[in-house]
Tab-separated table of C-alpha atoms and ligand atoms in Angstrom:
chain	number	residue	atom	x	y	z
A	15	MET	CA	-27.180	74.302	32.896
A	16	GLN	CA	-30.745	73.040	32.973
A	17	SER	CA	-32.341	76.244	31.648
A	18	LEU	CA	-30.399	75.952	28.373
A	19	HIS	CA	-32.697	73.093	27.368
A	20	LEU	CA	-35.853	75.156	27.834
A	21	THR	CA	-37.665	77.126	25.176
A	22	ASN	CA	-38.414	80.819	25.411
A	23	ARG	CA	-41.672	81.944	23.776
A	24	ARG	CA	-41.391	85.563	22.700
A	25	ILE	CA	-44.124	87.752	21.219
A	26	LEU	CA	-42.623	90.165	18.715
A	27	LEU	CA	-43.919	93.233	16.910
A	28	ASN	CA	-44.563	91.867	13.421
A	29	ALA	CA	-46.126	94.938	11.773
A	30	ARG	CA	-47.042	98.488	12.766
A	31	PRO	CA	-50.837	98.656	13.193
A	32	GLN	CA	-52.973	100.691	10.844
A	33	GLY	CA	-55.803	101.670	13.185
A	34	ALA	CA	-56.781	98.996	15.707
A	35	PRO	CA	-54.080	96.326	16.213
A	36	GLN	CA	-54.725	92.963	14.534
A	37	ALA	CA	-53.471	89.503	15.534
A	38	SER	CA	-51.161	89.632	12.493
A	39	ASP	CA	-49.329	92.644	13.991
A	40	PHE	CA	-47.817	90.179	16.498
A	41	ARG	CA	-45.651	87.089	15.943
A	42	LEU	CA	-44.848	84.328	18.420
A	43	GLU	CA	-41.325	82.936	18.135
A	44	ARG	CA	-39.501	80.239	20.059
A	45	SER	CA	-35.824	80.403	20.929
A	46	PRO	CA	-33.522	78.677	23.421
A	47	VAL	CA	-33.463	80.137	26.925
A	48	PRO	CA	-30.158	81.990	27.343
A	49	ALA	CA	-27.802	81.437	30.262
A	50	PRO	CA	-26.800	84.451	32.378
A	51	GLU	CA	-23.293	85.849	31.933
A	52	PRO	CA	-21.477	87.223	34.996
A	53	GLY	CA	-23.438	90.233	36.281
A	54	GLN	CA	-26.723	88.972	34.793
A	55	VAL	CA	-29.841	87.204	36.051
A	56	LEU	CA	-32.198	84.950	34.156
A	57	LEU	CA	-35.815	85.831	34.895
A	58	ARG	CA	-38.846	83.568	34.494
A	59	THR	CA	-41.907	85.711	33.796
A	60	LEU	CA	-44.878	85.015	36.036
A	61	LEU	CA	-47.096	88.040	35.360
A	62	LEU	CA	-47.123	90.533	32.486
A	63	SER	CA	-48.914	93.884	32.650
A	64	LEU	CA	-50.768	95.029	29.533
A	65	ASP	CA	-51.244	98.789	29.288
A	66	PRO	CA	-52.678	101.217	26.728
A	67	TYR	CA	-49.292	102.998	26.244
A	68	MET	CA	-48.085	99.929	24.342
A	69	ARG	CA	-50.261	100.953	21.390
A	70	GLY	CA	-48.196	104.128	21.027
A	71	ARG	CA	-44.952	102.166	21.162
A	72	MET	CA	-46.170	99.930	18.291
A	73	GLY	CA	-46.358	102.935	15.959
A	74	SER	CA	-43.399	104.744	14.417
A	75	ALA	CA	-44.245	108.222	15.732
A	76	ALA	CA	-41.793	109.959	18.058
A	77	SER	CA	-43.069	110.096	21.632
A	78	TYR	CA	-41.764	110.286	25.191
A	79	ALA	CA	-40.391	106.752	24.655
A	80	PRO	CA	-38.914	105.282	21.459
A	81	PRO	CA	-41.014	103.008	19.212
A	82	ILE	CA	-40.555	99.243	19.458
A	83	GLU	CA	-38.407	98.070	16.547
A	84	LEU	CA	-40.092	95.742	14.063
A	85	GLY	CA	-39.146	92.182	15.025
A	86	ALA	CA	-38.350	93.156	18.643
A	87	VAL	CA	-40.047	91.746	21.729
A	88	MET	CA	-43.121	93.704	22.815
A	89	VAL	CA	-42.291	95.814	25.878
A	90	GLY	CA	-44.045	95.419	29.203
A	91	SER	CA	-43.666	95.413	32.974
A	92	THR	CA	-43.429	92.025	34.649
A	93	ILE	CA	-43.231	90.116	37.887
A	94	SER	CA	-40.618	87.381	37.519
A	95	ARG	CA	-38.910	84.677	39.519
A	96	VAL	CA	-35.096	84.655	39.388
A	97	ALA	CA	-34.420	81.334	37.624
A	98	ALA	CA	-30.626	81.606	37.718
A	99	SER	CA	-28.298	84.329	38.954
A	100	ALA	CA	-24.755	85.407	38.209
A	101	HIS	CA	-25.434	88.780	39.874
A	102	PRO	CA	-24.421	89.451	43.480
A	103	ASP	CA	-27.659	91.317	44.366
A	104	PHE	CA	-30.148	88.693	43.177
A	105	HIS	CA	-30.643	85.087	44.209
A	106	GLU	CA	-32.392	82.161	42.628
A	107	GLY	CA	-36.006	82.147	43.778
A	108	ASP	CA	-36.239	85.920	44.373
A	109	LEU	CA	-39.393	87.572	43.118
A	110	VAL	CA	-38.646	90.768	41.172
A	111	CYS	CA	-40.547	93.530	39.420
A	112	GLY	CA	-38.993	94.579	36.121
A	113	ALA	CA	-39.635	94.983	32.416
A	114	SER	CA	-38.998	91.644	30.701
A	115	GLY	CA	-41.661	92.252	28.057
A	116	TRP	CA	-43.900	89.710	26.359
A	117	GLN	CA	-41.778	86.574	26.824
A	118	ASP	CA	-41.299	83.592	29.124
A	119	TYR	CA	-37.688	84.350	30.032
A	120	ALA	CA	-35.401	87.371	29.918
A	121	LEU	CA	-31.863	88.249	30.877
A	122	SER	CA	-31.280	91.338	33.017
A	123	ASP	CA	-28.227	93.155	34.310
A	124	GLY	CA	-30.276	94.142	37.354
A	125	GLN	CA	-30.912	97.739	36.274
A	126	GLY	CA	-34.443	98.791	37.168
A	127	LEU	CA	-35.217	95.500	38.941
A	128	ARG	CA	-36.894	95.744	42.338
A	129	THR	CA	-36.925	92.733	44.643
A	130	LEU	CA	-40.263	92.054	46.320
A	131	PRO	CA	-40.142	91.275	50.046
A	132	HIS	CA	-40.225	87.550	50.866
A	133	GLY	CA	-43.804	86.400	51.198
A	134	ALA	CA	-45.147	89.563	49.517
A	135	GLU	CA	-48.908	89.334	49.236
A	136	HIS	CA	-50.462	90.263	45.901
A	137	PRO	CA	-47.332	90.622	43.719
A	138	SER	CA	-49.703	91.710	40.947
A	139	HIS	CA	-50.302	94.977	42.842
A	140	TRP	CA	-46.729	95.996	41.998
A	141	LEU	CA	-47.804	96.156	38.350
A	142	GLY	CA	-50.988	98.105	39.024
A	143	VAL	CA	-52.372	99.739	42.114
A	144	ARG	CA	-48.916	100.045	43.795
A	145	GLY	CA	-47.144	100.476	40.460
A	146	LEU	CA	-47.585	102.459	37.257
A	147	THR	CA	-51.356	102.859	37.221
A	148	GLY	CA	-51.864	103.656	40.906
A	149	PHE	CA	-48.965	106.096	40.892
A	150	THR	CA	-50.236	107.769	37.728
A	151	ALA	CA	-53.601	108.362	39.374
A	152	TYR	CA	-52.015	109.698	42.564
A	153	ALA	CA	-49.427	111.938	40.892
A	154	GLY	CA	-51.774	113.448	38.302
A	155	LEU	CA	-54.539	114.030	40.810
A	156	LEU	CA	-52.470	115.587	43.593
A	157	ASN	CA	-50.063	117.648	41.488
A	158	ILE	CA	-52.326	118.845	38.697
A	159	GLY	CA	-55.944	118.100	39.653
A	160	ARG	CA	-55.491	119.469	43.200
A	161	PRO	CA	-59.083	118.638	44.241
A	162	GLN	CA	-60.643	120.575	47.096
A	163	ARG	CA	-63.377	119.365	49.450
A	164	GLY	CA	-66.816	119.992	47.926
A	165	GLU	CA	-65.565	120.132	44.334
A	166	THR	CA	-66.804	117.941	41.488
A	167	LEU	CA	-64.402	115.609	39.682
A	168	VAL	CA	-65.097	113.622	36.509
A	169	VAL	CA	-62.922	110.723	35.330
A	170	GLY	CA	-63.198	108.426	32.298
A	171	ALA	CA	-62.214	104.724	32.079
A	172	ALA	CA	-63.567	104.837	35.632
A	173	SER	CA	-63.510	101.087	36.327
A	174	GLY	CA	-59.924	100.785	35.070
A	175	PRO	CA	-56.774	100.851	37.173
A	176	VAL	CA	-56.071	104.584	36.781
A	177	GLY	CA	-59.664	105.847	36.856
A	178	SER	CA	-60.706	103.712	39.824
A	179	VAL	CA	-57.842	105.034	41.968
A	180	VAL	CA	-58.422	108.652	40.886
A	181	GLY	CA	-62.071	108.426	41.911
A	182	GLN	CA	-61.453	106.693	45.223
A	183	LEU	CA	-58.778	109.202	46.209
A	184	ALA	CA	-61.009	112.134	45.240
A	185	LEU	CA	-63.897	110.675	47.254
A	186	SER	CA	-61.620	110.421	50.289
A	187	MET	CA	-60.793	114.112	49.799
A	188	GLY	CA	-64.468	115.064	50.009
A	189	CYS	CA	-65.292	115.502	46.317
A	190	THR	CA	-68.375	114.609	44.353
A	191	VAL	CA	-67.031	112.011	41.914
A	192	VAL	CA	-68.661	111.154	38.598
A	193	GLY	CA	-67.171	108.293	36.596
A	194	VAL	CA	-67.663	107.528	32.929
A	195	ALA	CA	-67.257	103.938	31.713
A	196	GLY	CA	-68.055	101.772	28.718
A	197	SER	CA	-70.774	99.362	29.900
A	198	GLU	CA	-73.643	99.058	32.359
A	199	ASP	CA	-71.715	96.355	34.280
A	200	LYS	CA	-68.741	98.648	34.692
A	201	CYS	CA	-70.953	101.573	35.761
A	202	GLN	CA	-72.714	99.404	38.327
A	203	TYR	CA	-69.363	98.296	39.769
A	204	VAL	CA	-68.138	101.896	39.934
A	205	ARG	CA	-71.280	103.035	41.747
A	206	ASP	CA	-71.830	100.022	44.026
A	207	GLU	CA	-68.315	98.835	44.874
A	208	LEU	CA	-66.183	101.943	44.419
A	209	LYS	CA	-68.959	104.198	45.809
A	210	PHE	CA	-68.557	106.937	43.192
A	211	THR	CA	-71.394	109.450	43.392
A	212	GLN	CA	-72.513	108.515	39.862
A	213	CYS	CA	-71.228	106.651	36.813
A	214	LEU	CA	-72.403	107.127	33.221
A	215	ASN	CA	-72.008	104.998	30.098
A	216	HIS	CA	-70.139	106.859	27.331
A	217	HIS	CA	-71.888	104.737	24.668
A	218	HIS	CA	-75.215	106.307	25.643
A	219	PRO	CA	-76.266	108.995	23.130
A	220	GLU	CA	-77.590	111.204	25.945
A	221	LEU	CA	-74.188	111.360	27.714
A	222	PRO	CA	-73.943	115.203	27.579
A	223	ALA	CA	-77.352	115.686	29.209
A	224	ALA	CA	-76.743	112.917	31.749
A	225	LEU	CA	-73.372	114.406	32.681
A	226	ALA	CA	-74.888	117.869	33.090
A	227	ALA	CA	-77.522	116.384	35.404
A	228	ALA	CA	-74.860	114.509	37.404
A	229	CYS	CA	-72.746	117.673	37.802
A	230	PRO	CA	-75.234	120.417	38.785
A	231	MET	CA	-72.402	122.582	40.177
A	232	GLY	CA	-70.237	122.157	37.065
A	233	ILE	CA	-66.900	120.343	36.872
A	234	ASP	CA	-63.808	121.491	38.786
A	235	VAL	CA	-61.432	118.645	37.919
A	236	TYR	CA	-61.573	116.520	34.786
A	237	PHE	CA	-59.014	113.712	34.962
A	238	GLU	CA	-58.530	113.000	31.264
A	239	ASN	CA	-57.972	109.321	30.448
A	240	VAL	CA	-59.901	108.944	27.214
A	241	GLY	CA	-60.764	112.020	25.109
A	242	GLY	CA	-63.531	111.404	22.544
A	243	ALA	CA	-67.195	111.618	23.516
A	244	THR	CA	-66.380	112.015	27.211
A	245	LEU	CA	-64.213	115.094	26.629
A	246	ASN	CA	-66.895	116.582	24.370
A	247	ALA	CA	-69.500	116.151	27.101
A	248	VAL	CA	-67.204	117.615	29.778
A	249	LEU	CA	-66.102	120.802	27.975
A	250	PRO	CA	-69.322	122.851	28.313
A	251	LEU	CA	-69.517	122.001	32.035
A	252	LEU	CA	-66.027	123.129	33.120
A	253	ASN	CA	-66.041	125.732	35.878
A	254	PRO	CA	-63.744	128.784	35.836
A	255	GLY	CA	-60.339	127.726	37.131
A	256	ALA	CA	-60.956	124.025	36.396
A	257	ARG	CA	-57.944	121.699	36.268
A	258	ILE	CA	-57.382	118.940	33.709
A	259	PRO	CA	-54.590	116.433	34.371
A	260	LEU	CA	-54.084	115.147	30.794
A	261	CYS	CA	-53.141	111.560	31.518
A	262	GLY	CA	-54.194	109.634	28.422
A	263	LEU	CA	-56.418	109.605	25.345
A	264	ALA	CA	-57.461	105.966	25.057
A	265	ALA	CA	-60.340	106.734	22.687
A	266	GLN	CA	-57.948	107.945	20.015
A	267	TYR	CA	-54.917	105.632	20.321
A	268	ASN	CA	-56.152	103.453	17.464
A	269	ALA	CA	-56.265	106.474	15.139
A	270	ASP	CA	-52.471	106.144	14.860
A	271	GLY	CA	-51.538	104.954	11.376
A	272	LEU	CA	-54.862	105.949	9.827
A	273	THR	CA	-55.082	108.677	7.216
A	274	SER	CA	-56.199	111.960	8.720
A	275	ALA	CA	-59.496	111.817	6.799
A	276	THR	CA	-60.360	108.455	8.418
A	277	ALA	CA	-59.183	109.358	11.880
A	278	GLN	CA	-60.714	112.784	12.318
A	279	GLY	CA	-64.237	113.621	13.373
A	280	PRO	CA	-65.485	117.213	13.427
A	281	ASP	CA	-62.762	119.733	14.294
A	282	ARG	CA	-63.374	120.577	17.971
A	283	LEU	CA	-60.108	122.400	18.504
A	284	PRO	CA	-61.674	125.902	18.338
A	285	GLN	CA	-64.243	124.913	20.990
A	286	LEU	CA	-61.506	123.460	23.197
A	287	MET	CA	-59.278	126.523	22.906
A	288	ALA	CA	-62.138	128.936	23.567
A	289	THR	CA	-63.148	126.962	26.663
A	290	LEU	CA	-59.582	126.922	28.018
A	291	LEU	CA	-59.327	130.669	27.485
A	292	ARG	CA	-62.713	131.822	28.782
A	293	ARG	CA	-62.805	129.511	31.812
A	294	ARG	CA	-59.070	129.975	32.580
A	295	VAL	CA	-58.656	126.206	32.606
A	296	HIS	CA	-55.336	124.696	33.644
A	297	LEU	CA	-54.606	121.728	31.356
A	298	GLN	CA	-51.340	119.872	31.812
A	299	GLY	CA	-50.095	116.714	30.168
A	300	PHE	CA	-47.884	114.509	32.314
A	301	ILE	CA	-45.876	111.296	32.231
A	302	ALA	CA	-46.078	110.026	35.786
A	303	PHE	CA	-42.604	108.623	36.448
A	304	ASP	CA	-40.766	111.192	34.297
A	305	ASP	CA	-42.464	114.167	35.918
A	306	PHE	CA	-43.183	113.067	39.471
A	307	GLY	CA	-40.977	110.000	40.036
A	308	ALA	CA	-39.465	111.459	43.215
A	309	GLN	CA	-42.889	111.085	44.852
A	310	PHE	CA	-43.048	107.327	44.242
A	311	PRO	CA	-41.734	106.165	47.657
A	312	THR	CA	-44.283	108.343	49.489
A	313	PHE	CA	-47.035	107.036	47.239
A	314	PHE	CA	-45.923	103.408	47.630
A	315	ALA	CA	-46.073	103.588	51.426
A	316	ALA	CA	-49.402	105.438	51.475
A	317	MET	CA	-51.011	103.048	49.007
A	318	GLY	CA	-49.805	100.108	51.107
A	319	ASP	CA	-51.704	101.573	54.072
A	320	TRP	CA	-54.865	102.262	52.023
A	321	LEU	CA	-54.871	98.698	50.728
A	322	ALA	CA	-54.222	97.182	54.139
A	323	SER	CA	-57.061	99.181	55.712
A	324	GLY	CA	-59.486	98.225	52.935
A	325	GLU	CA	-59.955	101.865	51.906
A	326	MET	CA	-58.766	101.127	48.353
A	327	GLN	CA	-60.696	98.623	46.218
A	328	VAL	CA	-58.825	96.830	43.432
A	329	ARG	CA	-60.138	94.890	40.475
A	330	GLU	CA	-57.875	92.809	38.239
A	331	ASP	CA	-58.658	91.069	34.970
A	332	THR	CA	-56.206	88.184	34.592
A	333	VAL	CA	-55.895	86.252	31.332
A	334	VAL	CA	-53.987	82.963	31.488
A	335	GLY	CA	-51.316	82.205	28.873
A	336	LEU	CA	-48.701	84.330	27.126
A	337	GLU	CA	-50.119	83.247	23.770
A	338	ASN	CA	-53.345	85.101	24.644
A	339	ALA	CA	-51.602	88.453	25.189
A	340	PRO	CA	-52.230	89.856	21.670
A	341	GLU	CA	-55.983	89.189	21.822
A	342	ALA	CA	-56.207	90.578	25.354
A	343	PHE	CA	-54.317	93.710	24.308
A	344	ILE	CA	-56.551	94.247	21.270
A	345	GLY	CA	-59.522	94.025	23.669
A	346	LEU	CA	-57.983	96.521	26.095
A	347	LEU	CA	-58.175	99.271	23.487
A	348	GLN	CA	-61.838	98.408	22.896
A	349	GLY	CA	-62.731	98.375	26.598
A	350	ARG	CA	-63.123	94.578	26.855
A	351	ASN	CA	-60.975	94.458	30.010
A	352	PHE	CA	-62.717	94.934	33.335
A	353	GLY	CA	-60.005	96.016	35.780
A	354	LYS	CA	-56.192	95.987	35.584
A	355	LEU	CA	-55.297	93.730	32.663
A	356	LEU	CA	-52.652	91.113	33.470
A	357	ILE	CA	-51.359	88.032	31.709
A	358	GLU	CA	-50.513	85.047	33.888
A	359	VAL	CA	-47.511	83.727	31.991
A	360	ALA	CA	-46.580	81.016	34.475
A	361	GLY	CA	-47.773	79.804	37.876
A	362	ASP	CA	-45.620	80.471	40.905
B	419	LIG	N1	-49.501	109.723	31.583
B	419	LIG	C1	-49.069	108.623	32.181
B	419	LIG	O1	-48.001	108.592	32.805
B	419	LIG	C2	-49.927	107.392	32.109
B	419	LIG	C3	-49.567	106.220	32.813
B	419	LIG	C4	-50.450	105.128	32.793
B	419	LIG	C5	-51.636	105.204	32.059
B	419	LIG	N2	-51.921	106.335	31.354
B	419	LIG	C6	-53.164	106.466	30.599
B	419	LIG	O2	-54.244	106.405	31.507
B	419	LIG	C7	-55.407	105.956	30.818
B	419	LIG	C8	-56.040	104.827	31.613
B	419	LIG	O3	-55.110	103.765	31.685
B	419	LIG	P1	-55.529	102.386	32.370
B	419	LIG	O4	-54.277	101.591	32.481
B	419	LIG	O5	-56.332	102.661	33.577
B	419	LIG	O6	-56.425	101.757	31.222
B	419	LIG	P2	-57.700	100.810	31.297
B	419	LIG	O7	-58.797	101.537	31.960
B	419	LIG	O8	-57.335	99.469	31.826
B	419	LIG	O9	-57.988	100.581	29.752
B	419	LIG	C9	-58.292	101.591	28.893
B	419	LIG	C10	-59.783	101.877	28.923
B	419	LIG	O10	-60.033	102.944	28.064
B	419	LIG	C11	-61.399	102.921	27.786
B	419	LIG	N3	-61.649	103.220	26.370
B	419	LIG	C12	-61.203	102.563	25.306
B	419	LIG	N4	-61.720	103.113	24.195
B	419	LIG	C13	-62.496	104.129	24.602
B	419	LIG	C14	-63.302	105.085	23.931
B	419	LIG	N5	-63.417	105.088	22.605
B	419	LIG	N6	-63.941	106.026	24.675
B	419	LIG	C15	-63.831	106.020	26.008
B	419	LIG	N7	-63.105	105.125	26.710
B	419	LIG	C16	-62.441	104.198	25.989
B	419	LIG	C17	-61.920	101.518	28.077
B	419	LIG	O11	-62.739	101.601	29.244
B	419	LIG	P3	-64.350	101.747	29.097
B	419	LIG	O12	-64.865	100.388	28.703
B	419	LIG	O13	-64.753	102.173	30.432
B	419	LIG	O14	-64.595	102.745	28.033
B	419	LIG	C18	-60.656	100.758	28.385
B	419	LIG	O15	-60.900	99.724	29.306
B	419	LIG	C19	-54.948	105.530	29.425
B	419	LIG	O16	-55.233	106.578	28.530
B	419	LIG	C20	-53.452	105.372	29.591
B	419	LIG	O17	-52.760	105.559	28.382
B	419	LIG	C21	-51.091	107.420	31.379
């Protein structure tokens, strides 16, 4: 079979990061492309999604998903072309959404694979706005944030794939929406293209005062993507009965593996607990597919309509070449991406 003569590049976890990931935490290996056994398909990766959760999987700590083993392929969602099939449900040439990880080729027994419709426009959307990130925004906002017309919502990582959808949905529900992002360019995009009411730079030392000015009626929903300085600025402004969908804590992911003395700033836990108590705040962590997966088909159809009508704006940041995935991922945790981060592993 022709594919047996091809080489599979695989990016493996070489070492568990201490703090921010380094290039040396990854290792690129080459191996022969395997042939599918009966009941298997061979997938050629076209697009790989890079997401902040991968930082957690690189560490050894127990979480909602097991750590990646040292020497194993880095995990990740992918859009792939079926290169060869010995599975009755998949045919050579099909485009599928799955989880091949950081490699050119992967075998699959078909579990968890979804076939894209023939001629599907924007396959990349299945990894972002119509996939994990869009659904996370939708599920956390509707189930936990429960925004009401006239309320004020704040969201961090506002130009990113989760934050941008949260804000656009909340705007459509009649909220005042204040984004927080990591550069002037990102803030300008969030204000001008996404039409958020305001967007503030979290690197600015006056963030607490600027946020107070942007939220004169206080904050009713804080969609938590980042923690850190943004959370500190939000806490004093929370209204009684505020809701916090606790989605992610991107500002502290790189603290994993550091000694507690290096990782910790001032202890703000007493302030947080007192705020939750006095303002009767509802804070709930969630893992989108685990907790709300039954809502995915409804979301998928609705998001398709919002995209088709132009109501939902999408920004993607596509880096070409599997070999560039480690550097792109390191940048993601430092805010160097501008939009949903994707790796173009191969052309169509
Ligand atoms: N619970 C779930 O089921 C679930 C599912 C998917 C994603 N998530 C979480 O949702 C959050 C957003 O994900 P995403 O895919 O949309 O990510 P993203 O916006 O593409 O990337 C993460 C962003 O975090 C921001 N960031 C990094 N360091 C920061 C810091 N020190 N302070 C403030 N912001 C910082 C950066 O944006 P700026 O340059 O704007 O700071 C960076 O671009 C992440 O925390 C992710 O883990 C949760």
